[in-house]
Amino acid sequence: MASSNFVDYVKIFARSGHGGAGSAHFRREKFVAFGGPDGGDGGKGGSIVLQGDRQYWTLIHLKYQRHQFAEDGQNGSGARSSGRDARDIVIPVPLGTVARRVVELEDGTTTTEPVGEVTSDGERLVLLRGGRGGLGNWHFRSATNQTPRYAQPGEEGEEGAFILELKVLADVGLVGFPNAGKSTLLSVVSAAKPKIANYAFTTLEPNLGIVEVRDGRSFVMADIPGIIEGAHEGRGLGTRFPRHIERNSVLLFMIPADSDDIRRDYDILLGELTQYNPELLDKERLLAVTKCDMLDEGLIREMRAHLPEGVPAVFISSVSGLNIRKLKDMLWEALQR
C-alpha cells in the first residue's frame, strides 16, 4: 500500500433523483366514445446506495468522484404507460466503511449524524432514497369525478453531504511506538510487504496481512501507524489512525527490548487508546517484546519481572524467528476466547 493510494476519509455530496410526474391524459381514439382518463404513473427517482465490496481496501476511487447525482424518474404517459424508474447509484466501498451525514445547525456550525456502516460483502446502506413517482389521473377517477384533469407530481429527491470513514477490519491490530518492529513482524508472518526503514513513522497507512497458523487456519493482522505520547491531542499522526484499532478483535502491543521502561511504555500506549476510546480497554490484549535476538535466557528472565501485570507476554525476534510460532499460537488462542 503506497501512502498516495490509501484514502480512509472522504467527503461526498449526493443527490437522489426526483420521482417522475403522473400523467393527466385522456384516452382519445376515433371509435372509442368516452374513453376517460388513462394517465400513467411516474417512475421512481434513483437512490444513492453504498455497497460493501471485499475487493476494495481504500476510498481512493471516491477522492475524485465526490459528487454523486442520481437520475430523475421518467414521467408517465397515456394509455396507462408508467414512466421508467431511474437507476440507483451504487457506490462500492471497502468493508468497515462508516457513513455520517453532515448537518448544519442553527448557529451556522455543522455536526454529523451517524447513518450506518458497511461490514459485510454485498451489504447495502441507503444514503438517500429516490423520490416516489406520482400517480396518473387514472387513479383519481370515481363515480362523481369521471374526468379528473389532474395528476400527482413526483416526489422530490433528497440531497446532502456525507463523511465516509474507513475503519480497517482485522482480527489482530499491532499497537506500538514508531520503529517498534510492527512492519517487520507483519512481513515475517505474512506475505505483506510494508515499507521498512530505520526511522520513525515509516508506516504512514495501515497494512494488512493474512497470517497462517496451523492446519489451514489463518487470521488477518493489521499494522497500524505508530502512536506517540500525546497522540489524542494531535501529536504525531494524531487520531487519524487509532480508529482502525476499533475494528480489531485482539490488540498486540509491541515494545522493543531496548526500551528504558517497558511497563511505562505500555501504560503510555494504553493511555493513548483509552483517551481516544475507553471501550478499547474491553479488547483482548497481548504484549510482544521485540528485537530480542541479542538477549540471553538470564536477561529475559530478569526483564520478565518488570513487565506489566495481567497481560500475556512473549519475547520475540522477527530477524532470528525467536518465539514467532509461539506468538502466532497465542494470538490464535486469544481470538478463540
CSV table of C-alpha atoms in Angstrom, one decimal:
chain,number,residue,atom,x,y,z
A,1,MET,CA,0.0,0.0,0.0
A,2,ALA,CA,1.5,3.3,-1.1
A,3,SER,CA,0.5,6.2,1.0
A,4,SER,CA,-0.7,8.1,-2.0
A,5,ASN,CA,-3.1,5.2,-2.8
A,6,PHE,CA,-4.6,4.8,0.7
A,7,VAL,CA,-7.6,7.1,1.4
A,8,ASP,CA,-9.6,6.3,4.5
A,9,TYR,CA,-11.6,9.6,4.8
A,10,VAL,CA,-13.6,11.4,2.2
A,11,LYS,CA,-16.5,13.8,2.0
A,12,ILE,CA,-19.0,13.4,-0.8
A,13,PHE,CA,-22.0,15.4,-2.0
A,14,ALA,CA,-25.0,13.4,-3.2
A,15,ARG,CA,-28.5,14.0,-4.6
A,16,SER,CA,-31.1,11.4,-5.2
A,17,GLY,CA,-33.4,11.6,-8.2
A,18,HIS,CA,-36.9,13.2,-8.3
A,19,GLY,CA,-39.8,11.0,-9.0
A,20,GLY,CA,-41.5,11.3,-12.4
A,21,ALA,CA,-44.8,13.1,-12.6
A,22,GLY,CA,-48.0,11.2,-13.2
A,23,SER,CA,-49.8,11.9,-16.5
A,24,ALA,CA,-53.2,13.7,-16.8
A,25,HIS,CA,-54.1,12.1,-20.1
A,26,PHE,CA,-57.4,11.0,-21.6
A,27,ARG,CA,-58.0,8.2,-24.0
A,28,ARG,CA,-58.8,9.6,-27.4
A,29,GLU,CA,-59.5,7.1,-30.1
A,30,LYS,CA,-61.7,7.6,-33.2
A,31,PHE,CA,-64.1,4.7,-32.4
A,32,VAL,CA,-64.0,4.8,-28.6
A,33,ALA,CA,-66.5,7.1,-27.0
A,34,PHE,CA,-66.0,8.5,-23.6
A,35,GLY,CA,-62.5,7.0,-23.3
A,36,GLY,CA,-61.9,8.5,-19.9
A,37,PRO,CA,-58.7,9.1,-18.1
A,38,ASP,CA,-55.7,6.8,-18.8
A,39,GLY,CA,-52.7,8.7,-17.5
A,40,GLY,CA,-49.8,6.5,-16.3
A,41,ASP,CA,-47.7,6.8,-13.2
A,42,GLY,CA,-44.3,8.4,-13.0
A,43,GLY,CA,-41.1,6.4,-12.4
A,44,LYS,CA,-39.2,6.3,-9.2
A,45,GLY,CA,-36.1,8.5,-8.8
A,46,GLY,CA,-32.7,6.9,-8.4
A,47,SER,CA,-31.3,6.3,-4.9
A,48,ILE,CA,-27.7,6.7,-3.6
A,49,VAL,CA,-26.6,3.4,-2.1
A,50,LEU,CA,-23.3,2.2,-0.5
A,51,GLN,CA,-22.5,-1.5,-1.1
A,52,GLY,CA,-19.8,-3.4,0.6
A,53,ASP,CA,-17.2,-5.0,-1.7
A,54,ARG,CA,-14.3,-7.1,-0.3
A,55,GLN,CA,-12.2,-6.3,-3.4
A,56,TYR,CA,-11.8,-2.7,-2.2
A,57,TRP,CA,-9.5,-1.7,0.7
A,58,THR,CA,-9.5,2.1,0.3
A,59,LEU,CA,-11.8,5.0,-0.6
A,60,ILE,CA,-9.4,6.4,-3.2
A,61,HIS,CA,-12.0,5.8,-6.0
A,62,LEU,CA,-14.2,8.5,-4.4
A,63,LYS,CA,-11.4,11.0,-3.9
A,64,TYR,CA,-12.1,12.4,-7.4
A,65,GLN,CA,-15.8,11.5,-7.6
A,66,ARG,CA,-17.1,13.4,-4.7
A,67,HIS,CA,-20.3,14.4,-6.4
A,68,GLN,CA,-22.9,11.6,-6.9
A,69,PHE,CA,-26.1,12.6,-8.6
A,70,ALA,CA,-28.8,10.1,-9.4
A,71,GLU,CA,-31.2,10.4,-12.4
A,72,ASP,CA,-34.8,11.5,-12.2
A,73,GLY,CA,-37.7,9.1,-12.8
A,74,GLN,CA,-39.4,9.3,-16.2
A,75,ASN,CA,-42.9,11.0,-16.4
A,76,GLY,CA,-45.9,8.8,-17.0
A,77,SER,CA,-47.8,9.0,-20.4
A,78,GLY,CA,-51.1,8.0,-22.0
A,79,ALA,CA,-52.5,4.5,-22.3
A,80,ARG,CA,-51.7,4.0,-18.6
A,81,SER,CA,-48.0,3.8,-19.5
A,82,SER,CA,-45.8,4.2,-16.5
A,83,GLY,CA,-42.5,6.1,-16.6
A,84,ARG,CA,-39.2,4.3,-16.3
A,85,ASP,CA,-37.7,4.0,-12.9
A,86,ALA,CA,-34.2,5.7,-12.7
A,87,ARG,CA,-31.2,3.5,-11.9
A,88,ASP,CA,-29.8,3.7,-8.4
A,89,ILE,CA,-26.2,5.0,-8.0
A,90,VAL,CA,-24.5,2.0,-6.2
A,91,ILE,CA,-21.1,3.0,-4.7
A,92,PRO,CA,-18.8,0.2,-3.9
A,93,VAL,CA,-16.9,0.7,-0.6
A,94,PRO,CA,-14.5,-1.4,1.4
A,95,LEU,CA,-15.7,-3.4,4.4
A,96,GLY,CA,-15.6,-1.3,7.6
A,97,THR,CA,-16.8,1.9,6.0
A,98,VAL,CA,-18.8,4.2,8.3
A,99,ALA,CA,-21.2,6.9,6.9
A,100,ARG,CA,-22.1,10.0,8.7
A,101,ARG,CA,-24.4,12.8,7.4
A,102,VAL,CA,-23.2,16.4,7.7
A,103,VAL,CA,-25.9,18.6,9.4
A,104,GLU,CA,-25.9,22.3,9.6
A,105,LEU,CA,-27.0,23.8,13.0
A,106,GLU,CA,-28.9,27.0,13.6
A,107,ASP,CA,-25.8,28.8,14.7
A,108,GLY,CA,-24.1,28.2,11.4
A,109,THR,CA,-21.8,25.4,12.6
A,110,THR,CA,-22.0,21.8,11.4
A,111,THR,CA,-22.1,18.4,13.1
A,112,THR,CA,-22.5,14.9,11.9
A,113,GLU,CA,-25.2,12.3,12.4
A,114,PRO,CA,-24.4,8.5,12.0
A,115,VAL,CA,-26.2,6.9,9.1
A,116,GLY,CA,-24.7,3.4,9.4
A,117,GLU,CA,-21.7,1.2,8.5
A,118,VAL,CA,-21.0,-1.5,5.9
A,119,THR,CA,-19.3,-4.5,7.4
A,120,SER,CA,-20.0,-7.4,5.0
A,121,ASP,CA,-19.6,-8.2,1.4
A,122,GLY,CA,-22.7,-7.2,-0.6
A,123,GLU,CA,-24.3,-5.3,2.3
A,124,ARG,CA,-26.2,-2.2,1.2
A,125,LEU,CA,-26.7,1.1,3.0
A,126,VAL,CA,-29.1,3.6,1.5
A,127,LEU,CA,-27.8,7.2,1.9
A,128,LEU,CA,-30.6,9.0,0.1
A,129,ARG,CA,-33.8,7.5,-1.3
A,130,GLY,CA,-35.1,8.4,-4.7
A,131,GLY,CA,-38.3,10.3,-4.9
A,132,ARG,CA,-41.5,8.3,-5.4
A,133,GLY,CA,-43.2,8.6,-8.8
A,134,GLY,CA,-46.5,10.5,-9.0
A,135,LEU,CA,-49.9,8.8,-9.8
A,136,GLY,CA,-51.6,9.3,-13.1
A,137,ASN,CA,-55.1,10.7,-13.3
A,138,TRP,CA,-56.4,7.1,-13.9
A,139,HIS,CA,-56.1,6.6,-10.2
A,140,PHE,CA,-58.3,9.5,-9.3
A,141,ARG,CA,-61.4,8.6,-11.4
A,142,SER,CA,-64.6,8.0,-9.4
A,143,ALA,CA,-68.4,7.9,-10.0
A,144,THR,CA,-68.6,11.6,-9.1
A,145,ASN,CA,-65.4,12.6,-10.9
A,146,GLN,CA,-65.2,10.7,-14.1
A,147,THR,CA,-62.8,13.1,-15.8
A,148,PRO,CA,-60.1,14.1,-13.4
A,149,ARG,CA,-57.9,16.6,-15.1
A,150,TYR,CA,-55.1,16.5,-12.6
A,151,ALA,CA,-52.3,14.0,-11.7
A,152,GLN,CA,-49.9,13.7,-8.8
A,153,PRO,CA,-46.5,15.2,-9.2
A,154,GLY,CA,-43.4,13.2,-8.5
A,155,GLU,CA,-41.8,13.3,-5.0
A,156,GLU,CA,-38.7,15.4,-4.8
A,157,GLY,CA,-35.4,13.7,-4.2
A,158,GLU,CA,-33.0,14.4,-1.3
A,159,GLU,CA,-29.6,15.9,-1.2
A,160,GLY,CA,-26.8,16.1,1.4
A,161,ALA,CA,-23.2,15.9,2.3
A,162,PHE,CA,-21.7,12.8,3.8
A,163,ILE,CA,-18.5,11.8,5.5
A,164,LEU,CA,-17.3,8.3,4.6
A,165,GLU,CA,-14.7,7.0,7.1
A,166,LEU,CA,-12.9,3.6,6.7
A,167,LYS,CA,-12.1,1.6,9.8
A,168,VAL,CA,-9.9,-1.3,8.9
A,169,LEU,CA,-11.4,-4.7,9.7
A,170,ALA,CA,-8.8,-7.1,11.1
A,171,ASP,CA,-8.5,-9.8,13.7
A,172,VAL,CA,-5.3,-8.6,15.3
A,173,GLY,CA,-4.1,-5.0,15.4
A,174,LEU,CA,-0.4,-4.1,16.1
A,175,VAL,CA,0.0,-1.2,18.6
A,176,GLY,CA,3.3,0.4,19.4
A,177,PHE,CA,5.5,3.4,19.1
A,178,PRO,CA,7.2,4.3,15.8
A,179,ASN,CA,10.0,1.9,14.9
A,180,ALA,CA,8.9,-0.8,17.3
A,181,GLY,CA,9.2,-3.6,14.7
A,182,LYS,CA,5.5,-3.8,13.7
A,183,SER,CA,6.1,-3.7,10.0
A,184,THR,CA,9.0,-6.2,10.2
A,185,LEU,CA,6.8,-8.6,12.1
A,186,LEU,CA,4.0,-8.4,9.6
A,187,SER,CA,6.4,-9.0,6.7
A,188,VAL,CA,7.7,-12.1,8.5
A,189,VAL,CA,4.4,-13.8,9.5
A,190,SER,CA,2.5,-12.9,6.3
A,191,ALA,CA,3.1,-12.2,2.6
A,192,ALA,CA,2.6,-8.4,3.1
A,193,LYS,CA,5.4,-6.1,2.0
A,194,PRO,CA,5.2,-3.0,4.1
A,195,LYS,CA,7.8,-0.3,4.0
A,196,ILE,CA,10.6,-0.9,6.5
A,197,ALA,CA,13.3,1.6,7.4
A,198,ASN,CA,15.3,2.6,10.4
A,199,TYR,CA,13.5,5.9,11.2
A,200,ALA,CA,10.3,6.9,12.9
A,201,PHE,CA,6.9,7.0,11.1
A,202,THR,CA,8.0,4.7,8.3
A,203,THR,CA,4.4,3.4,8.2
A,204,LEU,CA,2.0,6.1,7.1
A,205,GLU,CA,-1.0,3.9,6.4
A,206,PRO,CA,-2.4,0.6,7.7
A,207,ASN,CA,-1.1,-2.5,6.1
A,208,LEU,CA,-2.9,-5.8,6.2
A,209,GLY,CA,-1.6,-9.4,6.0
A,210,ILE,CA,-3.0,-12.9,6.3
A,211,VAL,CA,-1.2,-14.9,9.0
A,212,GLU,CA,-1.3,-18.7,8.6
A,213,VAL,CA,-1.3,-20.6,11.9
A,214,ARG,CA,-1.7,-24.4,11.7
A,215,ASP,CA,-3.9,-26.8,9.7
A,216,GLY,CA,-5.0,-24.2,7.2
A,217,ARG,CA,-6.2,-21.8,9.9
A,218,SER,CA,-5.4,-18.1,9.5
A,219,PHE,CA,-6.3,-14.6,10.7
A,220,VAL,CA,-5.9,-11.1,9.5
A,221,MET,CA,-3.3,-8.8,11.1
A,222,ALA,CA,-3.2,-5.0,10.7
A,223,ASP,CA,-0.1,-2.9,11.1
A,224,ILE,CA,-1.3,0.5,12.4
A,225,PRO,CA,1.0,3.6,12.0
A,226,GLY,CA,2.9,4.3,15.2
A,227,ILE,CA,1.4,6.1,18.2
A,228,ILE,CA,3.3,8.6,20.3
A,229,GLU,CA,2.6,10.1,23.7
A,230,GLY,CA,0.0,12.9,23.2
A,231,ALA,CA,-1.5,11.4,20.0
A,232,HIS,CA,-5.0,12.0,21.4
A,233,GLU,CA,-4.1,15.7,21.4
A,234,GLY,CA,-3.0,15.7,17.8
A,235,ARG,CA,0.7,15.0,18.2
A,236,GLY,CA,2.5,12.8,15.7
A,237,LEU,CA,-0.1,11.4,13.3
A,238,GLY,CA,-2.8,12.3,15.8
A,239,THR,CA,-6.1,10.4,16.0
A,240,ARG,CA,-6.3,9.7,12.3
A,241,PHE,CA,-5.3,6.0,12.6
A,242,PRO,CA,-6.3,4.9,16.2
A,243,ARG,CA,-9.8,4.5,14.8
A,244,HIS,CA,-8.7,1.5,12.8
A,245,ILE,CA,-8.0,-0.3,16.1
A,246,GLU,CA,-11.7,-0.1,17.0
A,247,ARG,CA,-12.4,-2.9,14.5
A,248,ASN,CA,-9.7,-5.3,15.7
A,249,SER,CA,-10.6,-8.2,18.0
A,250,VAL,CA,-7.2,-8.5,19.7
A,251,LEU,CA,-4.6,-5.9,20.3
A,252,LEU,CA,-0.9,-6.9,20.2
A,253,PHE,CA,1.2,-4.2,22.0
A,254,MET,CA,4.8,-4.2,20.7
A,255,ILE,CA,7.7,-2.7,22.7
A,256,PRO,CA,11.4,-3.1,21.8
A,257,ALA,CA,13.7,-4.8,24.3
A,258,ASP,CA,16.0,-1.8,24.4
A,259,SER,CA,13.2,0.4,25.9
A,260,ASP,CA,14.1,2.2,29.1
A,261,ASP,CA,10.9,1.1,30.8
A,262,ILE,CA,8.7,-1.5,29.1
A,263,ARG,CA,5.9,-1.1,31.8
A,264,ARG,CA,5.9,2.7,31.4
A,265,ASP,CA,5.8,2.5,27.6
A,266,TYR,CA,2.9,0.0,27.8
A,267,ASP,CA,1.0,2.3,30.1
A,268,ILE,CA,1.5,5.3,27.7
A,269,LEU,CA,0.2,3.3,24.7
A,270,LEU,CA,-2.8,2.0,26.7
A,271,GLY,CA,-3.5,5.5,28.0
A,272,GLU,CA,-3.5,7.0,24.5
A,273,LEU,CA,-6.0,4.4,23.3
A,274,THR,CA,-8.1,5.0,26.4
A,275,GLN,CA,-8.1,8.7,25.8
A,276,TYR,CA,-9.3,8.1,22.3
A,277,ASN,CA,-12.0,5.5,23.1
A,278,PRO,CA,-12.4,3.9,26.6
A,279,GLU,CA,-14.2,0.9,25.0
A,280,LEU,CA,-10.8,-0.3,23.7
A,281,LEU,CA,-10.0,-1.4,27.2
A,282,ASP,CA,-12.5,-4.2,26.7
A,283,LYS,CA,-10.4,-5.8,24.0
A,284,GLU,CA,-8.1,-8.8,24.5
A,285,ARG,CA,-4.5,-7.6,24.9
A,286,LEU,CA,-1.1,-9.3,24.5
A,287,LEU,CA,2.4,-7.9,24.8
A,288,ALA,CA,5.3,-8.8,22.5
A,289,VAL,CA,8.8,-7.6,23.5
A,290,THR,CA,10.6,-7.2,20.2
A,291,LYS,CA,14.2,-7.2,18.9
A,292,CYS,CA,15.3,-9.9,21.4
A,293,ASP,CA,17.7,-11.7,19.1
A,294,MET,CA,20.7,-10.4,21.3
A,295,LEU,CA,19.2,-11.4,24.7
A,296,ASP,CA,20.2,-14.5,26.6
A,297,GLU,CA,17.8,-16.5,28.8
A,298,GLY,CA,19.1,-15.0,32.0
A,299,LEU,CA,18.4,-11.4,30.8
A,300,ILE,CA,14.9,-12.4,29.6
A,301,ARG,CA,14.0,-13.9,33.0
A,302,GLU,CA,15.2,-10.7,34.6
A,303,MET,CA,13.2,-8.5,32.3
A,304,ARG,CA,10.1,-10.6,32.7
A,305,ALA,CA,9.8,-9.5,36.3
A,306,HIS,CA,9.4,-5.9,35.2
A,307,LEU,CA,6.6,-6.5,32.6
A,308,PRO,CA,3.0,-5.2,33.1
A,309,GLU,CA,0.9,-7.5,35.2
A,310,GLY,CA,-2.1,-9.3,33.8
A,311,VAL,CA,-1.0,-9.2,30.2
A,312,PRO,CA,0.2,-12.3,28.4
A,313,ALA,CA,3.7,-11.5,27.2
A,314,VAL,CA,6.3,-13.1,24.9
A,315,PHE,CA,9.8,-12.2,23.9
A,316,ILE,CA,10.3,-12.3,20.1
A,317,SER,CA,12.7,-11.5,17.3
A,318,SER,CA,11.5,-11.1,13.8
A,319,VAL,CA,15.1,-11.4,12.5
A,320,SER,CA,16.0,-14.7,14.1
A,321,GLY,CA,12.5,-16.1,14.4
A,322,LEU,CA,12.6,-16.3,18.1
A,323,ASN,CA,9.2,-17.3,19.5
A,324,ILE,CA,7.4,-16.3,16.3
A,325,ARG,CA,5.5,-19.6,16.2
A,326,LYS,CA,4.6,-19.2,19.9
A,327,LEU,CA,3.3,-15.7,19.3
A,328,LYS,CA,1.0,-16.9,16.4
A,329,ASP,CA,-0.4,-19.6,18.7
A,330,MET,CA,-1.0,-17.1,21.5
A,331,LEU,CA,-2.8,-14.8,19.1
A,332,TRP,CA,-4.9,-17.6,17.8
A,333,GLU,CA,-5.9,-18.7,21.3
A,334,ALA,CA,-6.8,-15.1,22.1
A,335,LEU,CA,-9.0,-14.9,19.1
A,336,GLN,CA,-10.9,-18.1,20.1
A,337,ARG,CA,-11.6,-16.5,23.5
